[in-house]
Amino acid sequence: MKLHWPSQAAEWTEALPVGNGRLGAMVFGGAGRSRVQVNDATVWSGTADGPSRALADVLAAGAGPERLEEVRSAIFSGDLERATQLLMSFEGPYSQTFLPYVDLWITLPEGESHGRTLDLNTGVVTERLTIDGAKVVRRVWASETALCVEITGAVPLDVELTTPLREVSRDGLFLVVDIPVDSAPKHEPQVDAPVYGSGERGTVTAKISHDDRWLLTLTSTTTTESLWAGKRHGDHMTLMDACDVRFGDLPDVVDVPELLQGKDEQLTASVLFAFGRYLLVSSSRPGAPPANLQGIWNGELRPAWSSNYTININTQMNYWAAEVTGLAECHEPLLQLLEKLAVTGAEVARSLYGARGWVAHHNTDAWGWALPVGMGHGAVSWALWQMGGAWLVQHAWDQFDFARTWSTLERAWPLLRGCAEFCLDWLVEGLDGYLDTCPSTSPENWFLDSGGEPQALTWSVTMDVVLIRAVFERTLALALASGRADPLLAEISAALPRLRPIPVFDGRIGEWVADLPEEDPTHRHMSHLVSVYPLGQIVAGTPLGDAAVEVLDRRGNGAMGWSWAWKMALRARLSDGETVRSLLSEASQAFTGDRHRDAPFDGSEWGGLLPNLFSTHPPFQIDGNYGFTAALAEVVVQSHTGVIDILPALPSGWSHGSARGLRCRGGLAIDVSWESGEVVVRVRRLSGDAAEVVPVSIGGEITEVVVSDVVEVRGRVSC
């Protein structure tokens, strides 16, 4: 698939992304002086000892297990104001910032640009220019080790490197910079940012060769790169070629401004599926940190929410598509971050809460930040959420569940076991015999108390309970698969039946432990439906599935990029292809508001797509792009129930299409083609030697097939 823009970029939101997981660049294009804005995934503010120093400060201020007991007592007695004030003492400062790095300026004589084309398969941006009557072609891509710029044509060239960071030294195109030791998010305006000190450094080298063309290569080293073990491997084209999904017909080249007019919904779906995979391939590879709120592309010293990891939904959404679309390798950096958190989060769990295992909260960063954030004034609705690790660790299960290999099992086991330990110790005896989480919040949402005042604190919100249930059940499943005997398993088995059931009030799944009025009935977070997607604990056509539909109907469609994507995935899981279609239509509209202003959270300025197809709130957040890919995969195949369900949420009128290389749980892959209701499915085994009986559902008709290598199944669906 090739995407075409007819002009050069006038600003960052029009520039085109390239990357190799470590180096990322935004390509502006144009004759004259043009910009290539460069990031290095390892360039983060902060220091390795930052999390431990912050924990010591929080403990010195009085937070700890004894104060936690005071908080719990206040919540159970109904004194939420006191509980809130006590909890704020548990807040550390803030996690650190993913920073811009350098700008590569390329000066050519003035001329005319004939547009830029991004080839998703190769990862190359090609621009054709006319300069002094001659044809000039510029190509930009990220190889395994360098950012490359190739210019063909008889044209003079000048190259310059600049940096928004503090410059240490330079020698021509050799540049050394200081990386700040601290950088606060924009929502802490009283804190100066960035702050320099005795921190880390980065070195950039650009080299130019000239034979019958100009070839410029830019490489980077940083003093933090050794913290991310693992060699970058797997070339871009191999990863992109692992999976392909097409709804309807595709042109050879897609005109993006025309696409953004919304005239062809199937083409839009095909492009967004492929573009999300392209962004993950470009921003997440072994040997570098995982994709953050902006993937690997950030041009601001103080980006929104520090361009770090928000782990109450956004980081998870970044990786929902990894396994199902054949990008398990791109999942690796997130698993490596989990392994960091299992270390830093263990000290936080022990010191702050008197608990075993490990914990994470609302944010983390490249250093493995595990404390609550908020600086003592962050709202408890988001800052004091102890389930960040319990949700993030589900990715270790997913990696095993899709691959079903011994190596993925052995990697997942210590992560889930440690998380289960924390969850066991976090649970307390409730007022009515259940085991409860307390304090408990539903991320970023509020209810109204009896006096009509917004409150966030209670016990056992639905999201807490379903996440812990998933951690416990999946830890037991890993132990069974590996034949382990572990004393912790008896504790888990005793605790599981004492978790609260999912509440239903007035036909809807409840967000809180009681039927509490919502401050914002159309809130963007769907936290209490995590059991539907991604966890798969609630399925379509059941009483709880119907209660989930009632929640979605009440919340409504509109939101911002990532929330649209989550709602699309939820509707797909609930077999509602028509609402998937309407959500996609909303989410893929061209955003016409102010791209440079951070919009309010109330949904009054819903974001669509920026000119370069980035999803926006605004500001730009890449999770929406990744989420669209994951949701569209759910339209084509689902395997969370143990049945391979083909086209379970296909919108009407999407009468033909194909999918190649989508993965299913159990070490399987499928290829699908459909035309006017006729469906052909090929099921392939990717791992394991033994033949296995696999149920395949097409249009509700289930066929059991024995899969040892490749098997073909045919059926019909309504489309």
Short mmCIF file of C-alpha atoms in Angstrom, two decimals, residues 37 95 214 262 277 346 487 583 613 655-656 683 692 705:
data_model
loop_
_atom_site.label_atom_id
_atom_site.label_comp_id
_atom_site.label_asym_id
_atom_site.label_seq_id
_atom_site.Cartn_x
_atom_site.Cartn_y
_atom_site.Cartn_z
CA GLN A 37 12.84 15.98 12.73
CA SER A 95 7.28 10.14 35.47
CA TRP A 214 23.85 12.01 -2.54
CA GLY A 262 -14.73 9.91 3.85
CA ARG A 277 0.68 -1.88 11.69
CA ALA A 346 8.40 -4.75 43.94
CA PRO A 487 2.19 -22.68 47.44
CA LEU A 583 -17.66 4.65 14.90
CA LEU A 613 -3.35 10.29 9.35
CA SER A 655 -19.30 -7.80 0.52
CA HIS A 656 -15.79 -8.80 -0.46
CA VAL A 683 -6.21 -22.45 9.12
CA GLU A 692 -5.41 -30.54 17.27
CA VAL A 705 -11.33 -29.46 11.89
#
